[in-house]
mmCIF file of C-alpha atoms in Angstrom:
data_model
loop_
_atom_site.group_PDB
_atom_site.id
_atom_site.type_symbol
_atom_site.label_atom_id
_atom_site.label_comp_id
_atom_site.label_asym_id
_atom_site.label_seq_id
_atom_site.Cartn_x
_atom_site.Cartn_y
_atom_site.Cartn_z
ATOM 1 C CA MET O 599 24.326 15.315 26.152
ATOM 2 C CA THR O 600 26.312 14.847 22.980
ATOM 3 C CA ALA O 601 24.634 15.984 19.756
ATOM 4 C CA ALA O 602 26.488 13.718 17.370
ATOM 5 C CA ARG O 603 26.678 9.986 16.712
ATOM 6 C CA ALA O 604 29.043 7.927 14.604
ATOM 7 C CA PRO O 605 29.764 9.659 11.253
ATOM 8 C CA LEU O 606 27.850 8.474 8.193
ATOM 9 C CA SER O 607 28.297 8.976 4.487
ATOM 10 C CA VAL O 608 25.291 10.330 2.607
ATOM 11 C CA ALA O 609 24.734 6.826 1.236
ATOM 12 C CA GLY O 610 24.876 5.381 4.737
ATOM 13 C CA ALA O 611 22.489 8.056 5.968
ATOM 14 C CA MET O 612 20.048 7.157 3.179
ATOM 15 C CA ASP O 613 20.181 3.498 4.226
ATOM 16 C CA ARG O 614 19.350 4.623 7.742
ATOM 17 C CA ALA O 615 16.541 6.881 6.493
ATOM 18 C CA VAL O 616 14.974 3.951 4.636
ATOM 19 C CA ALA O 617 15.134 1.826 7.787
ATOM 20 C CA LEU O 618 13.477 4.633 9.743
ATOM 21 C CA ALA O 619 10.769 5.046 7.102
ATOM 22 C CA ALA O 620 9.822 1.383 7.470
ATOM 23 C CA ASN O 621 8.632 2.178 11.011
ATOM 24 C CA GLY O 622 5.735 4.150 9.572
ATOM 25 C CA PRO O 623 2.369 2.636 8.626
ATOM 26 C CA ALA O 624 2.080 0.968 5.208
ATOM 27 C CA TYR O 625 -1.548 2.122 4.962
ATOM 28 C CA GLY O 626 -2.980 5.638 4.783
ATOM 29 C CA PRO O 627 -2.942 8.531 2.304
ATOM 30 C CA ASN O 628 0.697 9.398 2.976
ATOM 31 C CA PRO O 629 3.857 7.444 2.122
ATOM 32 C CA ARG O 630 6.401 6.067 4.540
ATOM 33 C CA VAL O 631 9.269 8.559 4.762
ATOM 34 C CA GLY O 632 12.462 8.719 6.819
ATOM 35 C CA CYS O 633 14.987 11.520 7.328
ATOM 36 C CA VAL O 634 18.501 11.808 8.767
ATOM 37 C CA LEU O 635 20.244 15.141 9.424
ATOM 38 C CA LEU O 636 24.022 15.260 9.086
ATOM 39 C CA ASP O 637 26.572 17.922 9.946
ATOM 40 C CA SER O 638 29.500 18.744 7.662
ATOM 41 C CA ALA O 639 31.573 15.918 9.175
ATOM 42 C CA GLY O 640 28.854 13.316 8.675
ATOM 43 C CA ALA O 641 27.761 13.168 12.299
ATOM 44 C CA VAL O 642 24.077 12.421 12.848
ATOM 45 C CA LEU O 643 22.303 15.422 14.349
ATOM 46 C CA GLY O 644 18.777 14.110 14.319
ATOM 47 C CA GLU O 645 16.502 11.594 12.658
ATOM 48 C CA GLY O 646 12.811 10.926 12.262
ATOM 49 C CA TRP O 647 10.071 9.262 10.288
ATOM 50 C CA HIS O 648 6.477 9.941 9.344
ATOM 51 C CA ARG O 649 4.082 8.196 11.707
ATOM 52 C CA GLY O 650 0.912 8.621 9.642
ATOM 53 C CA ALA O 651 -1.515 11.194 8.272
ATOM 54 C CA GLY O 652 -1.779 14.295 10.446
ATOM 55 C CA THR O 653 1.529 13.726 12.265
ATOM 56 C CA ALA O 654 4.830 15.519 11.693
ATOM 57 C CA HIS O 655 6.546 14.696 8.426
ATOM 58 C CA ALA O 656 9.925 12.984 8.618
ATOM 59 C CA GLU O 657 11.927 16.181 8.107
ATOM 60 C CA VAL O 658 10.073 18.006 10.877
ATOM 61 C CA ALA O 659 10.432 14.994 13.174
ATOM 62 C CA ALA O 660 14.188 14.894 12.507
ATOM 63 C CA ILE O 661 14.554 18.606 13.261
ATOM 64 C CA ALA O 662 12.642 18.130 16.514
ATOM 65 C CA ASP O 663 14.858 15.162 17.402
ATOM 66 C CA ALA O 664 17.957 17.279 16.835
ATOM 67 C CA ARG O 665 16.634 19.988 19.092
ATOM 68 C CA THR O 666 15.904 17.421 21.792
ATOM 69 C CA ARG O 667 19.556 16.363 21.543
ATOM 70 C CA GLY O 668 20.737 19.950 21.747
ATOM 71 C CA ALA O 669 22.148 19.837 18.224
ATOM 72 C CA ASP O 670 22.393 22.854 15.924
ATOM 73 C CA VAL O 671 21.284 21.800 12.439
ATOM 74 C CA ARG O 672 22.241 25.051 10.703
ATOM 75 C CA GLY O 673 24.498 24.307 7.750
ATOM 76 C CA GLY O 674 23.598 20.618 7.879
ATOM 77 C CA THR O 675 22.380 18.220 5.187
ATOM 78 C CA ALA O 676 18.978 16.578 5.209
ATOM 79 C CA VAL O 677 18.993 13.058 3.779
ATOM 80 C CA VAL O 678 15.386 12.062 3.130
ATOM 81 C CA THR O 679 13.743 9.178 1.287
ATOM 82 C CA LEU O 680 11.159 11.370 -0.496
ATOM 83 C CA GLU O 681 11.406 14.839 -2.019
ATOM 84 C CA PRO O 682 10.368 17.374 0.656
ATOM 85 C CA CYS O 683 6.799 18.561 0.114
ATOM 86 C CA ALA O 684 6.019 22.127 -0.936
ATOM 87 C CA HIS O 685 2.366 22.434 0.050
ATOM 88 C CA THR O 686 0.166 22.819 3.097
ATOM 89 C CA GLY O 687 -2.010 19.799 3.781
ATOM 90 C CA ARG O 688 -2.704 18.427 7.246
ATOM 91 C CA THR O 689 0.695 19.897 8.142
ATOM 92 C CA GLY O 690 2.856 22.689 6.770
ATOM 93 C CA PRO O 691 5.373 22.477 3.894
ATOM 94 C CA CYS O 692 8.566 20.610 4.709
ATOM 95 C CA VAL O 693 10.534 23.005 2.488
ATOM 96 C CA ASP O 694 9.628 25.800 4.920
ATOM 97 C CA ALA O 695 10.662 23.758 7.951
ATOM 98 C CA LEU O 696 14.016 22.930 6.374
ATOM 99 C CA THR O 697 14.606 26.539 5.331
ATOM 100 C CA GLU O 698 13.713 27.959 8.742
ATOM 101 C CA ALA O 699 15.972 25.416 10.450
ATOM 102 C CA GLY O 700 18.947 26.562 8.373
ATOM 103 C CA ILE O 701 19.520 23.319 6.462
ATOM 104 C CA ALA O 702 22.125 23.969 3.747
ATOM 105 C CA ALA O 703 21.574 20.985 1.413
ATOM 106 C CA VAL O 704 19.113 18.162 0.773
ATOM 107 C CA THR O 705 19.564 14.725 -0.742
ATOM 108 C CA TYR O 706 16.412 12.741 -1.537
ATOM 109 C CA ALA O 707 15.825 9.318 -3.083
ATOM 110 C CA VAL O 708 12.387 9.548 -4.719
ATOM 111 C CA ALA O 709 10.718 12.462 -6.512
ATOM 112 C CA ASP O 710 7.260 13.341 -5.199
ATOM 113 C CA PRO O 711 4.702 12.714 -7.982
ATOM 114 C CA GLY O 712 1.840 14.558 -6.293
ATOM 115 C CA ASP O 713 0.146 17.384 -8.196
ATOM 116 C CA SER O 714 0.128 19.645 -5.149
ATOM 117 C CA SER O 715 2.983 18.267 -3.058
ATOM 118 C CA SER O 716 5.714 17.989 -5.718
ATOM 119 C CA GLY O 717 8.234 20.668 -6.644
ATOM 120 C CA GLY O 718 9.946 20.880 -3.291
ATOM 121 C CA ALA O 719 13.421 20.548 -4.793
ATOM 122 C CA ALA O 720 12.798 23.473 -7.121
ATOM 123 C CA VAL O 721 11.496 25.620 -4.262
ATOM 124 C CA LEU O 722 14.563 24.841 -2.171
ATOM 125 C CA ALA O 723 16.831 25.720 -5.090
ATOM 126 C CA THR O 724 15.263 29.185 -5.345
ATOM 127 C CA ARG O 725 16.207 29.655 -1.688
ATOM 128 C CA GLY O 726 19.828 28.711 -2.273
ATOM 129 C CA ILE O 727 19.448 25.203 -0.851
ATOM 130 C CA PRO O 728 20.594 22.594 -3.391
ATOM 131 C CA ALA O 729 18.416 19.483 -3.454
ATOM 132 C CA MET O 730 19.908 16.442 -5.199
ATOM 133 C CA LEU O 731 17.988 13.376 -6.348
ATOM 134 C CA THR O 732 19.967 10.197 -5.648
ATOM 135 C CA ALA O 733 18.037 7.010 -6.426
ATOM 136 C CA HIS O 734 17.858 4.299 -3.778
ATOM 137 C CA ALA O 735 16.259 0.915 -4.439
ATOM 138 C CA GLY O 736 15.075 0.523 -0.869
ATOM 139 C CA ALA O 737 13.297 3.861 -0.865
ATOM 140 C CA SER O 738 11.642 3.085 -4.207
ATOM 141 C CA ALA O 739 10.451 -0.313 -2.979
ATOM 142 C CA LEU O 740 9.077 1.154 0.245
ATOM 143 C CA THR O 741 6.966 3.717 -1.613
ATOM 144 C CA HIS O 742 6.106 1.627 -4.689
ATOM 145 C CA ARG O 743 2.390 1.197 -4.012
ATOM 146 C CA TRP O 744 1.895 4.805 -2.965
ATOM 147 C CA LEU O 745 3.884 6.134 -5.914
ATOM 148 C CA THR O 746 1.908 3.982 -8.349
ATOM 149 C CA ALA O 747 -1.363 5.206 -6.870
ATOM 150 C CA MET O 748 -0.330 8.854 -7.055
ATOM 151 C CA ARG O 749 0.890 8.577 -10.635
ATOM 152 C CA ARG O 750 -2.328 6.909 -11.781
ATOM 153 C CA GLY O 751 -4.784 8.840 -9.679
ATOM 154 C CA ARG O 752 -6.414 5.668 -8.355
ATOM 155 C CA PRO O 753 -5.793 3.152 -5.567
ATOM 156 C CA TYR O 754 -3.083 0.536 -6.016
ATOM 157 C CA VAL O 755 -4.989 -2.714 -6.583
ATOM 158 C CA ILE O 756 -3.969 -6.112 -5.232
ATOM 159 C CA ALA O 757 -6.085 -9.010 -6.516
ATOM 160 C CA LYS O 758 -6.075 -11.808 -3.950
ATOM 161 C CA TRP O 759 -7.453 -15.321 -4.164
ATOM 162 C CA ALA O 760 -7.000 -18.811 -2.783
ATOM 163 C CA ALA O 761 -7.175 -21.651 -5.305
ATOM 164 C CA THR O 762 -6.539 -25.336 -5.828
ATOM 165 C CA LEU O 763 -3.852 -26.738 -8.086
ATOM 166 C CA ASP O 764 -6.436 -27.002 -10.857
ATOM 167 C CA GLY O 765 -7.483 -23.363 -10.475
ATOM 168 C CA ARG O 766 -10.734 -23.828 -8.550
ATOM 169 C CA MET O 767 -11.948 -21.208 -6.077
ATOM 170 C CA ALA O 768 -14.601 -23.497 -4.575
ATOM 171 C CA ALA O 769 -16.024 -26.979 -4.880
ATOM 172 C CA ALA O 770 -18.989 -27.832 -7.097
ATOM 173 C CA ASP O 771 -21.383 -27.370 -4.149
ATOM 174 C CA GLY O 772 -19.963 -23.891 -3.487
ATOM 175 C CA THR O 773 -17.943 -24.723 -0.378
ATOM 176 C CA SER O 774 -14.556 -23.028 -0.103
ATOM 177 C CA VAL O 775 -13.712 -23.339 3.626
ATOM 178 C CA TRP O 776 -10.878 -23.989 3.770
ATOM 179 C CA ILE O 777 -8.871 -24.289 0.549
ATOM 180 C CA THR O 778 -5.660 -23.117 2.186
ATOM 181 C CA GLY O 779 -4.173 -23.841 5.582
ATOM 182 C CA PRO O 780 -3.771 -21.602 8.641
ATOM 183 C CA GLU O 781 -0.367 -20.208 7.628
ATOM 184 C CA ALA O 782 -1.682 -18.889 4.319
ATOM 185 C CA ARG O 783 -4.814 -17.467 5.913
ATOM 186 C CA ASP O 784 -2.804 -15.691 8.589
ATOM 187 C CA HIS O 785 -0.514 -14.228 5.945
ATOM 188 C CA ALA O 786 -3.532 -12.886 4.059
ATOM 189 C CA HIS O 787 -4.751 -11.218 7.245
ATOM 190 C CA GLY O 788 -1.339 -9.581 7.594
ATOM 191 C CA ILE O 789 -1.728 -8.085 4.111
ATOM 192 C CA ARG O 790 -5.200 -6.805 5.010
ATOM 193 C CA ALA O 791 -3.634 -5.010 7.974
ATOM 194 C CA GLU O 792 -1.338 -3.081 5.603
ATOM 195 C CA VAL O 793 -3.903 -1.720 3.134
ATOM 196 C CA ASP O 794 -6.556 0.986 3.216
ATOM 197 C CA ALA O 795 -9.514 -1.026 1.932
ATOM 198 C CA ILE O 796 -10.743 -4.496 1.017
ATOM 199 C CA ALA O 797 -13.459 -5.107 -1.581
ATOM 200 C CA VAL O 798 -15.804 -7.948 -2.452
ATOM 201 C CA GLY O 799 -18.961 -8.237 -4.509
ATOM 202 C CA THR O 800 -22.486 -8.570 -3.186
ATOM 203 C CA GLY O 801 -22.438 -12.255 -4.142
ATOM 204 C CA THR O 802 -19.576 -12.983 -1.756
ATOM 205 C CA VAL O 803 -21.328 -11.079 1.025
ATOM 206 C CA LEU O 804 -24.590 -12.937 0.523
ATOM 207 C CA VAL O 805 -23.039 -16.404 0.231
ATOM 208 C CA ASP O 806 -20.128 -16.241 2.694
ATOM 209 C CA ASP O 807 -21.138 -13.383 5.040
ATOM 210 C CA PRO O 808 -17.445 -12.484 5.585
ATOM 211 C CA ARG O 809 -16.255 -10.171 8.335
ATOM 212 C CA LEU O 810 -13.621 -8.618 6.036
ATOM 213 C CA SER O 811 -11.465 -7.755 9.038
ATOM 214 C CA ALA O 812 -7.715 -7.901 9.521
ATOM 215 C CA ARG O 813 -6.933 -10.576 12.114
ATOM 216 C CA PRO O 814 -3.207 -11.339 12.005
ATOM 217 C CA GLY O 815 -2.456 -13.862 14.711
ATOM 218 C CA GLY O 816 -6.176 -14.535 15.096
ATOM 219 C CA GLU O 817 -7.036 -11.216 16.763
ATOM 220 C CA ASP O 818 -8.413 -7.989 15.324
ATOM 221 C CA GLY O 819 -5.466 -5.740 14.529
ATOM 222 C CA PRO O 820 -5.241 -2.052 15.493
ATOM 223 C CA HIS O 821 -5.761 -1.011 11.875
ATOM 224 C CA GLN O 822 -8.841 -2.241 10.050
ATOM 225 C CA PRO O 823 -9.273 -1.659 6.300
ATOM 226 C CA LEU O 824 -12.376 0.030 4.982
ATOM 227 C CA ARG O 825 -14.867 -2.668 3.953
ATOM 228 C CA VAL O 826 -16.185 -2.162 0.414
ATOM 229 C CA VAL O 827 -19.152 -3.957 -1.137
ATOM 230 C CA ILE O 828 -19.432 -3.764 -4.942
ATOM 231 C CA GLY O 829 -22.774 -4.210 -6.716
ATOM 232 C CA HIS O 830 -26.492 -3.476 -6.530
ATOM 233 C CA ARG O 831 -28.000 -6.304 -4.462
ATOM 234 C CA ASP O 832 -29.202 -5.665 -0.935
ATOM 235 C CA THR O 833 -26.743 -7.009 1.643
ATOM 236 C CA SER O 834 -28.217 -5.361 4.739
ATOM 237 C CA GLY O 835 -27.958 -7.348 7.940
ATOM 238 C CA ARG O 836 -24.688 -8.998 6.968
ATOM 239 C CA ARG O 837 -21.581 -8.801 9.123
ATOM 240 C CA VAL O 838 -19.856 -6.398 6.769
ATOM 241 C CA TRP O 839 -22.279 -3.695 8.003
ATOM 242 C CA ARG O 840 -21.597 -4.250 11.709
ATOM 243 C CA ASP O 841 -20.332 -0.660 12.065
ATOM 244 C CA SER O 842 -19.858 2.491 9.976
ATOM 245 C CA HIS O 843 -16.421 1.496 8.642
ATOM 246 C CA ALA O 844 -17.935 0.095 5.456
ATOM 247 C CA VAL O 845 -19.183 1.501 2.175
ATOM 248 C CA SER O 846 -21.307 0.304 -0.726
ATOM 249 C CA VAL O 847 -20.425 1.176 -4.323
ATOM 250 C CA PRO O 848 -23.544 0.338 -6.379
ATOM 251 C CA SER O 849 -21.787 -0.252 -9.678
ATOM 252 C CA HIS O 850 -20.323 -3.088 -11.712
ATOM 253 C CA ASP O 851 -17.675 -0.824 -13.253
ATOM 254 C CA PRO O 852 -14.311 -1.136 -11.464
ATOM 255 C CA ARG O 853 -13.436 2.423 -12.468
ATOM 256 C CA ASP O 854 -16.422 3.710 -10.513
ATOM 257 C CA VAL O 855 -15.217 1.757 -7.508
ATOM 258 C CA LEU O 856 -11.695 3.143 -7.699
ATOM 259 C CA ALA O 857 -12.925 6.701 -8.235
ATOM 260 C CA ALA O 858 -15.192 6.499 -5.189
ATOM 261 C CA LEU O 859 -12.411 5.113 -3.032
ATOM 262 C CA TRP O 860 -9.866 7.664 -4.284
ATOM 263 C CA GLU O 861 -12.172 10.412 -3.002
ATOM 264 C CA ARG O 862 -11.972 8.732 0.393
ATOM 265 C CA GLU O 863 -8.153 8.879 0.259
ATOM 266 C CA VAL O 864 -7.828 5.131 -0.265
ATOM 267 C CA ARG O 865 -4.405 4.521 -1.783
ATOM 268 C CA SER O 866 -4.247 0.708 -1.552
ATOM 269 C CA LEU O 867 -7.009 -1.816 -2.117
ATOM 270 C CA VAL O 868 -7.235 -5.595 -1.890
ATOM 271 C CA VAL O 869 -9.895 -7.101 -4.140
ATOM 272 C CA GLU O 870 -10.998 -10.430 -2.654
ATOM 273 C CA GLY O 871 -14.217 -10.989 -4.549
ATOM 274 C CA GLY O 872 -15.299 -14.017 -6.527
ATOM 275 C CA PRO O 873 -14.662 -14.666 -10.221
ATOM 276 C CA THR O 874 -17.059 -11.913 -11.376
ATOM 277 C CA VAL O 875 -15.381 -9.104 -9.439
ATOM 278 C CA LEU O 876 -11.830 -10.335 -9.990
ATOM 279 C CA SER O 877 -12.421 -10.741 -13.717
ATOM 280 C CA ALA O 878 -13.886 -7.242 -14.015
ATOM 281 C CA PHE O 879 -10.749 -5.645 -12.567
ATOM 282 C CA LEU O 880 -8.447 -7.863 -14.628
ATOM 283 C CA ARG O 881 -10.288 -7.183 -17.893
ATOM 284 C CA GLU O 882 -9.925 -3.440 -17.377
ATOM 285 C CA GLY O 883 -6.190 -3.703 -16.685
ATOM 286 C CA LEU O 884 -6.705 -2.297 -13.188
ATOM 287 C CA VAL O 885 -4.822 -4.944 -11.204
ATOM 288 C CA ASP O 886 -1.297 -3.955 -10.226
ATOM 289 C CA GLU O 887 -0.345 -6.954 -8.123
ATOM 290 C CA VAL O 888 -1.644 -10.501 -7.732
ATOM 291 C CA HIS O 889 -1.516 -12.546 -4.538
ATOM 292 C CA ALA O 890 -2.426 -16.128 -5.422
ATOM 293 C CA TYR O 891 -2.449 -18.605 -2.537
ATOM 294 C CA ILE O 892 -2.200 -22.050 -4.129
ATOM 295 C CA ALA O 893 -3.097 -25.164 -2.141
ATOM 296 C CA PRO O 894 -1.987 -28.715 -3.065
ATOM 297 C CA VAL O 895 -5.613 -29.690 -3.605
ATOM 298 C CA LEU O 896 -7.475 -31.034 -6.641
ATOM 299 C CA LEU O 897 -11.235 -30.699 -7.164
ATOM 300 C CA GLY O 898 -11.806 -31.246 -10.872
ATOM 301 C CA ALA O 899 -15.009 -29.170 -10.783
ATOM 302 C CA GLY O 900 -16.280 -25.919 -9.322
ATOM 303 C CA PRO O 901 -15.876 -22.231 -10.192
ATOM 304 C CA SER O 902 -12.574 -21.098 -11.641
ATOM 305 C CA VAL O 903 -10.693 -18.155 -10.191
ATOM 306 C CA VAL O 904 -11.469 -15.904 -13.154
ATOM 307 C CA ASP O 905 -14.005 -15.794 -15.959
ATOM 308 C CA ASP O 906 -13.410 -14.950 -19.609
ATOM 309 C CA LEU O 907 -10.937 -12.065 -19.816
ATOM 310 C CA GLY O 908 -11.383 -11.503 -23.526
ATOM 311 C CA ILE O 909 -7.955 -12.943 -24.280
ATOM 312 C CA GLY O 910 -7.962 -15.026 -27.445
ATOM 313 C CA THR O 911 -4.282 -15.741 -27.972
ATOM 314 C CA MET O 912 -1.192 -16.402 -25.880
ATOM 315 C CA ALA O 913 0.424 -13.240 -27.220
ATOM 316 C CA ASP O 914 -2.142 -11.200 -25.267
ATOM 317 C CA ALA O 915 -1.902 -13.162 -22.020
ATOM 318 C CA LEU O 916 -1.437 -11.283 -18.766
ATOM 319 C CA ARG O 917 2.015 -12.346 -17.591
ATOM 320 C CA GLY O 918 3.395 -11.808 -14.148
ATOM 321 C CA GLN O 919 6.590 -9.842 -13.650
ATOM 322 C CA HIS O 920 8.877 -9.556 -10.622
ATOM 323 C CA VAL O 921 7.426 -12.855 -9.414
ATOM 324 C CA ASN O 922 8.059 -14.110 -5.898
ATOM 325 C CA LEU O 923 7.141 -17.499 -4.392
ATOM 326 C CA GLN O 924 6.721 -17.964 -0.644
ATOM 327 C CA PRO O 925 5.969 -21.307 1.044
ATOM 328 C CA LEU O 926 3.276 -21.034 3.705
ATOM 329 C CA GLY O 927 2.838 -24.390 5.378
ATOM 330 C CA ALA O 928 1.610 -26.784 2.702
ATOM 331 C CA ASP O 929 0.558 -23.890 0.474
ATOM 332 C CA THR O 930 2.470 -21.483 -1.766
ATOM 333 C CA LEU O 931 1.914 -17.772 -2.216
ATOM 334 C CA ILE O 932 2.691 -16.412 -5.664
ATOM 335 C CA VAL O 933 3.098 -12.644 -5.822
ATOM 336 C CA ALA O 934 3.327 -11.129 -9.292
ATOM 337 C CA HIS O 935 2.972 -7.739 -10.911
ATOM 338 C CA LEU O 936 0.974 -7.765 -14.109
ATOM 339 C CA SER O 937 2.389 -6.472 -17.383
ATOM 340 C CA ARG O 938 -0.584 -4.150 -17.881
ATOM 341 C CA GLY O 939 -0.257 -2.916 -14.338
ATOM 342 C CA ILE O 940 3.361 -1.740 -14.444
#
């Protein structure tokens, strides 16, 4: 069995590492990471990616892949999307694995912002293994939500709603099924399948009795987000409590909610509540990303998407950045990062 594949430049290997990283789960406490091991001629010796919390990190997976191929990685270069970790968590430090394998150099695309996991490059340097940071847009995009969460010490928050052209979340009689069409609803379920948790207020639970499950394609997906109910009212007996994968946070302060979820290792959260819950997160500047599904529908009356945000002048308006529009059947999804959330 040959140990080498077609030669790659370091830049080409990083492109490959990013593609490998995308195989990992978008949800969970750990980021998606990919690694490619090269010999001095640029031949690929091994490659791997992180498959989720508790599994081998990308560097360890790549070393194991090389061994399976009969390749000797001593003197090779590890090209990895994230700075190798320097701490023991569910698995051992990647810096130790790389050192013990005889890797001679490391190139990484994103610095690890974790309080305990960062510093791997410095540790490698003390062992005579140079570790070079080389930025890569793909690697940054792939880890954006996780990086933001780690830097802020709270979950990355996506505020999601479906609304009419005139900004209504429901009709005057309270009905909201369905504002958007099947394509938009299926897309929203796909987003649920990529996050750690989904939150609504007690009012939404009492009025709509939602399942809060991820059902892309109409079927329950293999990953289900933690169901979070915000507020003090009793919601017992509702579908959200059908099993133990749900939690109540008896508070109206979004910071309490995020702190409680952070302790549970939630790194990404979709807030799907009504105007009260959405407005609370927006007022506190705790929304990082907005997903607004807009239907070509007019109601003229009914609850608006958000309540008073305390904004009195256009100069203080929350303005979306890095905006993307995606047609979904007759509807349009607007994705935007908020200026306070970047």
